Amino acid sequence: MTEFTNLGVKEIRDGVAGGDFTAREVAESFNAAVAAAAELNAFIVTTPDHALAAADSVDAKRAKGEDLGIMGGVPIGMKDLFATKGVQTTAASHILEGFTPQYESTVSQKLWDAGAGMLGKLNLDQFAMGSSNETSYFGNVNSPWRKEGANAGMSPGGSSGGSSSAVAARIAPAATGTDTGGSIRQPAAFTGICGIKPTYGRCSRWGVVAFASSLDQAGPMARSVEDCAIMLKAMAGFDPKDATSLQMDVPNWEAALSADLKGKKIGIPKEYRMDGTDEEILKSWEQGKEWLRDAGAEIVDVSLPHTKYALPAYYIVAPAEASSNLARYDGVRYGLRDLPDGAGLQDMYAATRAEGFGDEVKRRILIGTYVLSAGFYDAYYTQAQKIRTLVAQDFAKAFEQCDAILAPTTPTASFPLGSLNEDPLTMYLNDVFAVPASLAGLPAMSVPAMVNSDGLPLGLQIVGKPFDEQSVLNTGLAIQQRAGFDAAPEKWW
Amino acid sequence: MSVTREEVAKIASLARIKMGEEELDRMVPELNNILDWVEQLGEVDTAGVEPMTAVIPNTVRLRDDVVDAIPETSGGRREDVLANAPAAEHGFFGVPKVIE
Amino acid sequence: MTNYRIQGETGEWEVVIGLEVHAQVTSNAKLFSGAATAFGAEPNTQVSLVDAAMPGMLPVPNRECIRQAVRTGMAIEAQINKYSRFDRKNYFYADLPQGYQISQLYHPIVGEGALTIDADEKAGIAEDKVIGIERIHVEQDAGKLMHDQHPTMSYVDLNRSGVALMEIVSKPDMRSPAEAGAYVRKLRSILRYVGSCDGNMEEGSMRADVNVSVRKPGEEFGTRTETKNVNSVRFVMQVIEYEANRQVEVLESGGTVDQETRLFDPGTGTTRTMRSKEDAHDYRYFPDPDLLPLELEDSFLDECRASLPELPDAKRARYEGELGLTPYNARELTAEVETFARFETLLSVAAAKIGKSEAKVATQVANWALSVAPGVMKSLGEEADPANATAEAQASILAMQDKGEISGGQAKEIYEIVLKTGRDPEEIADAEGLKQVSDTGAIEAAIDEIIANNSDKVEEYRGGKDKLFGFFVGQTMKAMQGKANPAVVNQILKDKLG
Ligand SMILES: [Mg+2]
Ligand SMILES: [Zn+2]
């Protein structure tokens, strides 16, 4: 049974389609692996029946000779930020504990329509706010990885840490993630898997609990570039219910995958050589350049002069949007209601939100409320949005000289859970390399490059032009083929 | 710029998050750390720069004026709308009595 | 006519008024969701997941709402902004599911325009006056709270939540309750002409936020108060009266006026401070990141312009100029959409029946439509079936009258029967004998007899007592039982009396 859990999206899909095994066998195998991995705390709820029902439907279609869909027979994990009809959806918060949507998010619906099934709802940082998966109301997520010879629980990254943990631990072949300021790429890098955030607008945001609307993008997390390409196609596409959804055809990225980068130019942004970046990370970056040269690409230096300001700008824009997006959690229509004796409406709001939100969420709501408040709006929010324009212009200029940009995904490898909790700022710095592409809405991917001297994975990031996921995926594939990353965490759970 | 305890209390009240004394004490330096750090944005000369309005150059799409055109965004589903309500009565949401 | 002034102890005060009118945009579906907008539905039955602000729900704007706002802007000759944006106005209230209202602060869809209120001697408006419009923006309506259904709870109905509103913001150009009343009536008329709002104030389709301040004439503007959600013209005027006098009292007793939000109590005709005052609102407006900028194409604007009807001022000028109606009649007939629509239909049917141009019969039709027909309708009360008041029937009556077949009195009598029974007017005239006699033989015979019986009066008349002519007319009409055509009677009398 267990060998199924070593399979990825493409292998499962092709195996089911080819009759090598049934979707039900695969689903049962992953359901069992999920059930046995409670120590990872990757799932908030498991939905084995959903996975089985989807598998049975695929098997039945195969028996009738019908089309199985591009994800036919693949059971996946669903980040608990996507509304799933009839299945509790919490955004890892207390305020939404017990909330059962009467609707299905566009992205999850597309995945089910493509033949995928759901293993469960994956844990995450509360409202996707965090970089270590320690802000969930439902407890920290453990990375399946540990430092060599150590027992300390490691962070799977965040906010899509349940997703990264599950995929790296091989209890799910793939999972959905969302990326607001690195929440797909950073956890992917921390756990030695792939993850791509597409161009802003590729995946519908309808039915995804909003964090920062102008930044949020869904994307796939899986163990190979091919699997990401397949799953992204299933997730992407125009949605009339999302006014920011791109009205463009979805390319067949899988079919056009090519690791041959002859004639391509890869930009190396000099500003990403920041103080405090881990030596081994820099080494992996150098190695990445070599691999891409080997794949036929020309390496060119580019400049992204406002890189330094991207992160602080992000920490104004994202909390500002979040402070407004999270105003709807007020105890009136759904979710938690805390009604102290004799409380009026406004007291009920304050009590409910005090009780229902975790510290990091409160922090960001307060920052966001402050930067939007009278007298501060221009100095903070408007200035940050102007810097965002400058960051985007930096990329646009850089892309006049190159087809894609190569950079580290994170400044460090994963860290032990609890080690960065003292100061929110140190935690924020995790996303220093990931945030610029988010601010500019660009497609960006992390692929595993190597393990460091502690035995922990390191990722490389590729950033592409708007709508050019193909170049990102192709560059990722070139790295994947040369990196030959086949390290897997040793099972301890 | 830094925020005082009173200002944090005011922001918390504006954001409708009840905060105890101890929580406020904790929050004030944390927020000031973050605000000090974002202060560096002031260094950037943004004269003549337009604030970003659309991440990907794009304008809003308008929909036709048709009732219940898309099932997911249609009315006429009171059960669904009230399904998760902490207090639903006679087809309404209930809240503590409001005096205007 | 003197200006409206408040007489205080320290002298005269002038009142300065600006209005923010919220008008519900006529559309089938809501501004950002597909739920219906119809009035009076069961609670929460016209609520989509979007309107209830479920997690992950997103707004998609309704083109028709944008179109109606643009057409309204064009109707007041305002600047139409080809680039506009939606902003979020953040505050917490149980009727506001998202915790913010999607509105337009920084880049409204319609910029500056103007509206002319008409001179009205009776109301103390000496001459036409132009009131500046600051802007029109589009925004979401809130839900409704009900406070009297449960001892400890308020109930929330989100049916209205997300319905499109236009907020039409005037400049502080009005100086009396009458001007404000005229402004609201004129605005309502324009909206209804354009079809962008049904103007139904009882159902809340139009509500005004009334901004009032006072000053000594010629001085700077004083501090204003804003009285929210006033839903009739009369109440708007009451609010201004009350607020102006209150503010004068406050100022004259050495106090200051607080810039605050107030509520109107229709029961007492007074205003009071809104309770939630300690919560000095900080709305934290910022561009809604769920909605990209709105850019209007020329073709869209062209269609909006082409679809505009003739507007009240133009129509009124045409009625006076082309149709030769009196200013009073022209104003009365153009005030309401229903009135001019009925009039124009009747005018066209009547002109065709009579066989004259519309301009030739307009005055006759206008008099009929404004005074005769409503008078008959009113006198019948319940007995009248308004469905019988067809243009066809009324035109028949007017045509008979024009040809001299019936008198004015007979016209009324026939119309009474039409309204009660729906019978055909010509058939009524024949069957009920409601026709004038124009047969000169019968009239001549009657007149000959009267002349023979009143030789003394004939002598007097011929001797110069012209006034007696009326006596002969009266006698003739009496003899003819009132059915003689007066014109024919006059002619024959003149001939015979010499
Ligand atoms: Mg107002
Ligand atoms: Zn408004």
PDB file of N, CA, C and O in Angstrom, chain A residues 236-286:
ATOM      1  N   ALA A 236      -6.483  27.227 -12.280  1.00  0.00           N
ATOM      2  CA  ALA A 236      -6.529  28.562 -12.880  1.00  0.00           C
ATOM      3  C   ALA A 236      -7.737  28.729 -13.796  1.00  0.00           C
ATOM      4  O   ALA A 236      -8.403  27.766 -14.148  1.00  0.00           O
ATOM      5  N   GLY A 237      -7.993  29.971 -14.187  1.00  0.00           N
ATOM      6  CA  GLY A 237      -9.036  30.235 -15.170  1.00  0.00           C
ATOM      7  C   GLY A 237      -9.944  31.368 -14.763  1.00  0.00           C
ATOM      8  O   GLY A 237     -10.112  31.654 -13.573  1.00  0.00           O
ATOM      9  N   PHE A 238     -10.508  31.975 -15.758  1.00  0.00           N
ATOM     10  CA  PHE A 238     -11.377  33.131 -15.564  1.00  0.00           C
ATOM     11  C   PHE A 238     -12.588  32.775 -14.717  1.00  0.00           C
ATOM     12  O   PHE A 238     -13.213  31.731 -14.905  1.00  0.00           O
ATOM     13  N   ASP A 239     -12.929  33.664 -13.808  1.00  0.00           N
ATOM     14  CA  ASP A 239     -14.105  33.469 -12.967  1.00  0.00           C
ATOM     15  C   ASP A 239     -14.929  34.760 -12.939  1.00  0.00           C
ATOM     16  O   ASP A 239     -14.469  35.781 -12.437  1.00  0.00           O
ATOM     17  N   PRO A 240     -16.126  34.720 -13.482  1.00  0.00           N
ATOM     18  CA  PRO A 240     -16.943  35.947 -13.490  1.00  0.00           C
ATOM     19  C   PRO A 240     -17.305  36.436 -12.088  1.00  0.00           C
ATOM     20  O   PRO A 240     -17.775  37.566 -11.939  1.00  0.00           O
ATOM     21  N   LYS A 241     -17.083  35.635 -11.091  1.00  0.00           N
ATOM     22  CA  LYS A 241     -17.424  36.043  -9.722  1.00  0.00           C
ATOM     23  C   LYS A 241     -16.311  36.832  -9.042  1.00  0.00           C
ATOM     24  O   LYS A 241     -16.486  37.318  -7.935  1.00  0.00           O
ATOM     25  N   ASP A 242     -15.167  36.920  -9.708  1.00  0.00           N
ATOM     26  CA  ASP A 242     -14.029  37.665  -9.150  1.00  0.00           C
ATOM     27  C   ASP A 242     -13.682  38.775 -10.141  1.00  0.00           C
ATOM     28  O   ASP A 242     -13.233  38.505 -11.245  1.00  0.00           O
ATOM     29  N   ALA A 243     -13.904  40.018  -9.723  1.00  0.00           N
ATOM     30  CA  ALA A 243     -13.696  41.137 -10.641  1.00  0.00           C
ATOM     31  C   ALA A 243     -12.222  41.355 -10.974  1.00  0.00           C
ATOM     32  O   ALA A 243     -11.898  42.100 -11.887  1.00  0.00           O
ATOM     33  N   THR A 244     -11.314  40.703 -10.238  1.00  0.00           N
ATOM     34  CA  THR A 244      -9.886  40.844 -10.557  1.00  0.00           C
ATOM     35  C   THR A 244      -9.363  39.623 -11.315  1.00  0.00           C
ATOM     36  O   THR A 244      -8.169  39.522 -11.573  1.00  0.00           O
ATOM     37  N   SER A 245     -10.264  38.716 -11.639  1.00  0.00           N
ATOM     38  CA  SER A 245      -9.868  37.500 -12.346  1.00  0.00           C
ATOM     39  C   SER A 245      -9.436  37.832 -13.778  1.00  0.00           C
ATOM     40  O   SER A 245     -10.067  38.638 -14.457  1.00  0.00           O
ATOM     41  N   LEU A 246      -8.359  37.212 -14.218  1.00  0.00           N
ATOM     42  CA  LEU A 246      -7.854  37.492 -15.572  1.00  0.00           C
ATOM     43  C   LEU A 246      -8.729  36.805 -16.608  1.00  0.00           C
ATOM     44  O   LEU A 246      -8.990  35.605 -16.514  1.00  0.00           O
ATOM     45  N   GLN A 247      -9.134  37.582 -17.596  1.00  0.00           N
ATOM     46  CA  GLN A 247      -9.976  37.032 -18.649  1.00  0.00           C
ATOM     47  C   GLN A 247      -9.062  36.541 -19.783  1.00  0.00           C
ATOM     48  O   GLN A 247      -8.982  37.155 -20.839  1.00  0.00           O
ATOM     49  N   MET A 248      -8.340  35.465 -19.509  1.00  0.00           N
ATOM     50  CA  MET A 248      -7.371  34.945 -20.473  1.00  0.00           C
ATOM     51  C   MET A 248      -7.481  33.432 -20.494  1.00  0.00           C
ATOM     52  O   MET A 248      -7.864  32.820 -19.505  1.00  0.00           O
ATOM     53  N   ASP A 249      -7.082  32.867 -21.612  1.00  0.00           N
ATOM     54  CA  ASP A 249      -7.052  31.407 -21.689  1.00  0.00           C
ATOM     55  C   ASP A 249      -5.964  30.874 -20.765  1.00  0.00           C
ATOM     56  O   ASP A 249      -4.937  31.513 -20.552  1.00  0.00           O
ATOM     57  N   VAL A 250      -6.182  29.685 -20.267  1.00  0.00           N
ATOM     58  CA  VAL A 250      -5.164  29.028 -19.449  1.00  0.00           C
ATOM     59  C   VAL A 250      -4.319  28.151 -20.367  1.00  0.00           C
ATOM     60  O   VAL A 250      -4.836  27.246 -21.009  1.00  0.00           O
ATOM     61  N   PRO A 251      -3.016  28.439 -20.445  1.00  0.00           N
ATOM     62  CA  PRO A 251      -2.169  27.634 -21.334  1.00  0.00           C
ATOM     63  C   PRO A 251      -2.013  26.206 -20.812  1.00  0.00           C
ATOM     64  O   PRO A 251      -2.210  25.950 -19.626  1.00  0.00           O
ATOM     65  N   ASN A 252      -1.662  25.326 -21.681  1.00  0.00           N
ATOM     66  CA  ASN A 252      -1.342  23.965 -21.233  1.00  0.00           C
ATOM     67  C   ASN A 252       0.137  23.940 -20.847  1.00  0.00           C
ATOM     68  O   ASN A 252       1.002  23.559 -21.609  1.00  0.00           O
ATOM     69  N   TRP A 253       0.387  24.385 -19.629  1.00  0.00           N
ATOM     70  CA  TRP A 253       1.775  24.504 -19.175  1.00  0.00           C
ATOM     71  C   TRP A 253       2.495  23.151 -19.171  1.00  0.00           C
ATOM     72  O   TRP A 253       3.661  23.059 -19.489  1.00  0.00           O
ATOM     73  N   GLU A 254       1.762  22.135 -18.801  1.00  0.00           N
ATOM     74  CA  GLU A 254       2.381  20.809 -18.726  1.00  0.00           C
ATOM     75  C   GLU A 254       2.919  20.409 -20.097  1.00  0.00           C
ATOM     76  O   GLU A 254       4.061  19.970 -20.225  1.00  0.00           O
ATOM     77  N   ALA A 255       2.090  20.608 -21.118  1.00  0.00           N
ATOM     78  CA  ALA A 255       2.488  20.174 -22.453  1.00  0.00           C
ATOM     79  C   ALA A 255       3.678  20.974 -22.968  1.00  0.00           C
ATOM     80  O   ALA A 255       4.492  20.456 -23.737  1.00  0.00           O
ATOM     81  N   ALA A 256       3.778  22.224 -22.536  1.00  0.00           N
ATOM     82  CA  ALA A 256       4.841  23.077 -23.074  1.00  0.00           C
ATOM     83  C   ALA A 256       6.092  23.089 -22.192  1.00  0.00           C
ATOM     84  O   ALA A 256       7.008  23.878 -22.417  1.00  0.00           O
ATOM     85  N   LEU A 257       6.119  22.221 -21.193  1.00  0.00           N
ATOM     86  CA  LEU A 257       7.304  22.192 -20.310  1.00  0.00           C
ATOM     87  C   LEU A 257       8.552  21.849 -21.117  1.00  0.00           C
ATOM     88  O   LEU A 257       8.551  20.924 -21.926  1.00  0.00           O
ATOM     89  N   SER A 258       9.617  22.622 -20.860  1.00  0.00           N
ATOM     90  CA  SER A 258      10.890  22.331 -21.516  1.00  0.00           C
ATOM     91  C   SER A 258      12.017  22.867 -20.659  1.00  0.00           C
ATOM     92  O   SER A 258      11.993  24.013 -20.236  1.00  0.00           O
ATOM     93  N   ALA A 259      13.011  22.019 -20.429  1.00  0.00           N
ATOM     94  CA  ALA A 259      14.144  22.438 -19.607  1.00  0.00           C
ATOM     95  C   ALA A 259      15.254  23.031 -20.458  1.00  0.00           C
ATOM     96  O   ALA A 259      16.319  23.369 -19.957  1.00  0.00           O
ATOM     97  N   ASP A 260      14.985  23.150 -21.713  1.00  0.00           N
ATOM     98  CA  ASP A 260      15.994  23.716 -22.619  1.00  0.00           C
ATOM     99  C   ASP A 260      15.880  25.235 -22.598  1.00  0.00           C
ATOM    100  O   ASP A 260      14.913  25.801 -23.085  1.00  0.00           O
ATOM    101  N   LEU A 261      16.873  25.904 -22.029  1.00  0.00           N
ATOM    102  CA  LEU A 261      16.790  27.357 -21.847  1.00  0.00           C
ATOM    103  C   LEU A 261      17.674  28.105 -22.852  1.00  0.00           C
ATOM    104  O   LEU A 261      17.994  29.283 -22.637  1.00  0.00           O
ATOM    105  N   LYS A 262      18.026  27.443 -23.930  1.00  0.00           N
ATOM    106  CA  LYS A 262      18.851  28.124 -24.940  1.00  0.00           C
ATOM    107  C   LYS A 262      18.152  29.380 -25.440  1.00  0.00           C
ATOM    108  O   LYS A 262      16.960  29.367 -25.735  1.00  0.00           O
ATOM    109  N   GLY A 263      18.926  30.464 -25.476  1.00  0.00           N
ATOM    110  CA  GLY A 263      18.349  31.731 -25.934  1.00  0.00           C
ATOM    111  C   GLY A 263      17.649  32.500 -24.840  1.00  0.00           C
ATOM    112  O   GLY A 263      17.199  33.624 -25.050  1.00  0.00           O
ATOM    113  N   LYS A 264      17.525  31.909 -23.669  1.00  0.00           N
ATOM    114  CA  LYS A 264      16.854  32.593 -22.554  1.00  0.00           C
ATOM    115  C   LYS A 264      17.879  33.326 -21.696  1.00  0.00           C
ATOM    116  O   LYS A 264      19.020  32.875 -21.546  1.00  0.00           O
ATOM    117  N   LYS A 265      17.435  34.446 -21.167  1.00  0.00           N
ATOM    118  CA  LYS A 265      18.298  35.196 -20.258  1.00  0.00           C
ATOM    119  C   LYS A 265      17.705  35.144 -18.841  1.00  0.00           C
ATOM    120  O   LYS A 265      16.518  35.382 -18.661  1.00  0.00           O
ATOM    121  N   ILE A 266      18.560  34.830 -17.907  1.00  0.00           N
ATOM    122  CA  ILE A 266      18.115  34.775 -16.512  1.00  0.00           C
ATOM    123  C   ILE A 266      18.785  35.908 -15.743  1.00  0.00           C
ATOM    124  O   ILE A 266      20.018  36.037 -15.744  1.00  0.00           O
ATOM    125  N   GLY A 267      17.984  36.729 -15.115  1.00  0.00           N
ATOM    126  CA  GLY A 267      18.498  37.881 -14.386  1.00  0.00           C
ATOM    127  C   GLY A 267      18.849  37.529 -12.943  1.00  0.00           C
ATOM    128  O   GLY A 267      18.123  36.788 -12.288  1.00  0.00           O
ATOM    129  N   ILE A 268      19.963  38.097 -12.489  1.00  0.00           N
ATOM    130  CA  ILE A 268      20.375  37.922 -11.090  1.00  0.00           C
ATOM    131  C   ILE A 268      20.318  39.304 -10.440  1.00  0.00           C
ATOM    132  O   ILE A 268      21.136  40.176 -10.749  1.00  0.00           O
ATOM    133  N   PRO A 269      19.367  39.535  -9.568  1.00  0.00           N
ATOM    134  CA  PRO A 269      19.234  40.867  -8.969  1.00  0.00           C
ATOM    135  C   PRO A 269      20.261  41.070  -7.858  1.00  0.00           C
ATOM    136  O   PRO A 269      20.285  40.327  -6.875  1.00  0.00           O
ATOM    137  N   LYS A 270      21.073  42.088  -8.039  1.00  0.00           N
ATOM    138  CA  LYS A 270      22.190  42.244  -7.090  1.00  0.00           C
ATOM    139  C   LYS A 270      21.688  42.641  -5.698  1.00  0.00           C
ATOM    140  O   LYS A 270      22.317  42.319  -4.699  1.00  0.00           O
ATOM    141  N   GLU A 271      20.531  43.293  -5.646  1.00  0.00           N
ATOM    142  CA  GLU A 271      20.032  43.737  -4.336  1.00  0.00           C
ATOM    143  C   GLU A 271      19.584  42.582  -3.441  1.00  0.00           C
ATOM    144  O   GLU A 271      19.279  42.795  -2.269  1.00  0.00           O
ATOM    145  N   TYR A 272      19.510  41.374  -3.996  1.00  0.00           N
ATOM    146  CA  TYR A 272      19.095  40.245  -3.162  1.00  0.00           C
ATOM    147  C   TYR A 272      20.264  39.680  -2.350  1.00  0.00           C
ATOM    148  O   TYR A 272      20.082  38.774  -1.552  1.00  0.00           O
ATOM    149  N   ARG A 273      21.453  40.238  -2.572  1.00  0.00           N
ATOM    150  CA  ARG A 273      22.590  39.856  -1.715  1.00  0.00           C
ATOM    151  C   ARG A 273      22.529  40.708  -0.468  1.00  0.00           C
ATOM    152  O   ARG A 273      23.178  41.735  -0.363  1.00  0.00           O
ATOM    153  N   MET A 274      21.732  40.278   0.452  1.00  0.00           N
ATOM    154  CA  MET A 274      21.521  41.115   1.630  1.00  0.00           C
ATOM    155  C   MET A 274      22.352  40.640   2.785  1.00  0.00           C
ATOM    156  O   MET A 274      22.697  39.474   2.904  1.00  0.00           O
ATOM    157  N   ASP A 275      22.653  41.602   3.655  1.00  0.00           N
ATOM    158  CA  ASP A 275      23.332  41.236   4.899  1.00  0.00           C
ATOM    159  C   ASP A 275      22.444  40.246   5.643  1.00  0.00           C
ATOM    160  O   ASP A 275      21.224  40.383   5.662  1.00  0.00           O
ATOM    161  N   GLY A 276      23.086  39.289   6.247  1.00  0.00           N
ATOM    162  CA  GLY A 276      22.333  38.350   7.059  1.00  0.00           C
ATOM    163  C   GLY A 276      21.828  37.150   6.285  1.00  0.00           C
ATOM    164  O   GLY A 276      21.246  36.248   6.853  1.00  0.00           O
ATOM    165  N   THR A 277      22.067  37.166   4.968  1.00  0.00           N
ATOM    166  CA  THR A 277      21.661  35.988   4.210  1.00  0.00           C
ATOM    167  C   THR A 277      22.677  34.870   4.465  1.00  0.00           C
ATOM    168  O   THR A 277      23.885  35.096   4.421  1.00  0.00           O
ATOM    169  N   ASP A 278      22.130  33.739   4.731  1.00  0.00           N
ATOM    170  CA  ASP A 278      22.903  32.553   5.070  1.00  0.00           C
ATOM    171  C   ASP A 278      23.905  32.203   3.955  1.00  0.00           C
ATOM    172  O   ASP A 278      23.573  32.246   2.768  1.00  0.00           O
ATOM    173  N   GLU A 279      25.158  31.872   4.355  1.00  0.00           N
ATOM    174  CA  GLU A 279      26.196  31.525   3.376  1.00  0.00           C
ATOM    175  C   GLU A 279      25.766  30.381   2.463  1.00  0.00           C
ATOM    176  O   GLU A 279      26.011  30.411   1.262  1.00  0.00           O
ATOM    177  N   GLU A 280      25.139  29.407   3.072  1.00  0.00           N
ATOM    178  CA  GLU A 280      24.743  28.236   2.278  1.00  0.00           C
ATOM    179  C   GLU A 280      23.650  28.583   1.267  1.00  0.00           C
ATOM    180  O   GLU A 280      23.591  28.001   0.189  1.00  0.00           O
ATOM    181  N   ILE A 281      22.827  29.558   1.658  1.00  0.00           N
ATOM    182  CA  ILE A 281      21.798  30.031   0.719  1.00  0.00           C
ATOM    183  C   ILE A 281      22.485  30.690  -0.478  1.00  0.00           C
ATOM    184  O   ILE A 281      22.135  30.434  -1.638  1.00  0.00           O
ATOM    185  N   LEU A 282      23.483  31.526  -0.173  1.00  0.00           N
ATOM    186  CA  LEU A 282      24.206  32.195  -1.263  1.00  0.00           C
ATOM    187  C   LEU A 282      24.885  31.156  -2.158  1.00  0.00           C
ATOM    188  O   LEU A 282      24.918  31.302  -3.388  1.00  0.00           O
ATOM    189  N   LYS A 283      25.396  30.132  -1.522  1.00  0.00           N
ATOM    190  CA  LYS A 283      26.055  29.065  -2.289  1.00  0.00           C
ATOM    191  C   LYS A 283      25.050  28.379  -3.216  1.00  0.00           C
ATOM    192  O   LYS A 283      25.351  28.082  -4.379  1.00  0.00           O
ATOM    193  N   SER A 284      23.873  28.137  -2.687  1.00  0.00           N
ATOM    194  CA  SER A 284      22.867  27.460  -3.520  1.00  0.00           C
ATOM    195  C   SER A 284      22.467  28.342  -4.699  1.00  0.00           C
ATOM    196  O   SER A 284      22.171  27.860  -5.793  1.00  0.00           O
ATOM    197  N   TRP A 285      22.497  29.634  -4.459  1.00  0.00           N
ATOM    198  CA  TRP A 285      22.157  30.589  -5.528  1.00  0.00           C
ATOM    199  C   TRP A 285      23.211  30.497  -6.637  1.00  0.00           C
ATOM    200  O   TRP A 285      22.880  30.436  -7.825  1.00  0.00           O
ATOM    201  N   GLU A 286      24.487  30.490  -6.225  1.00  0.00           N
ATOM    202  CA  GLU A 286      25.581  30.343  -7.196  1.00  0.00           C
ATOM    203  C   GLU A 286      25.403  29.054  -7.986  1.00  0.00           C
ATOM    204  O   GLU A 286      25.538  29.025  -9.207  1.00  0.00           O
TER     205      GLU A 286
END
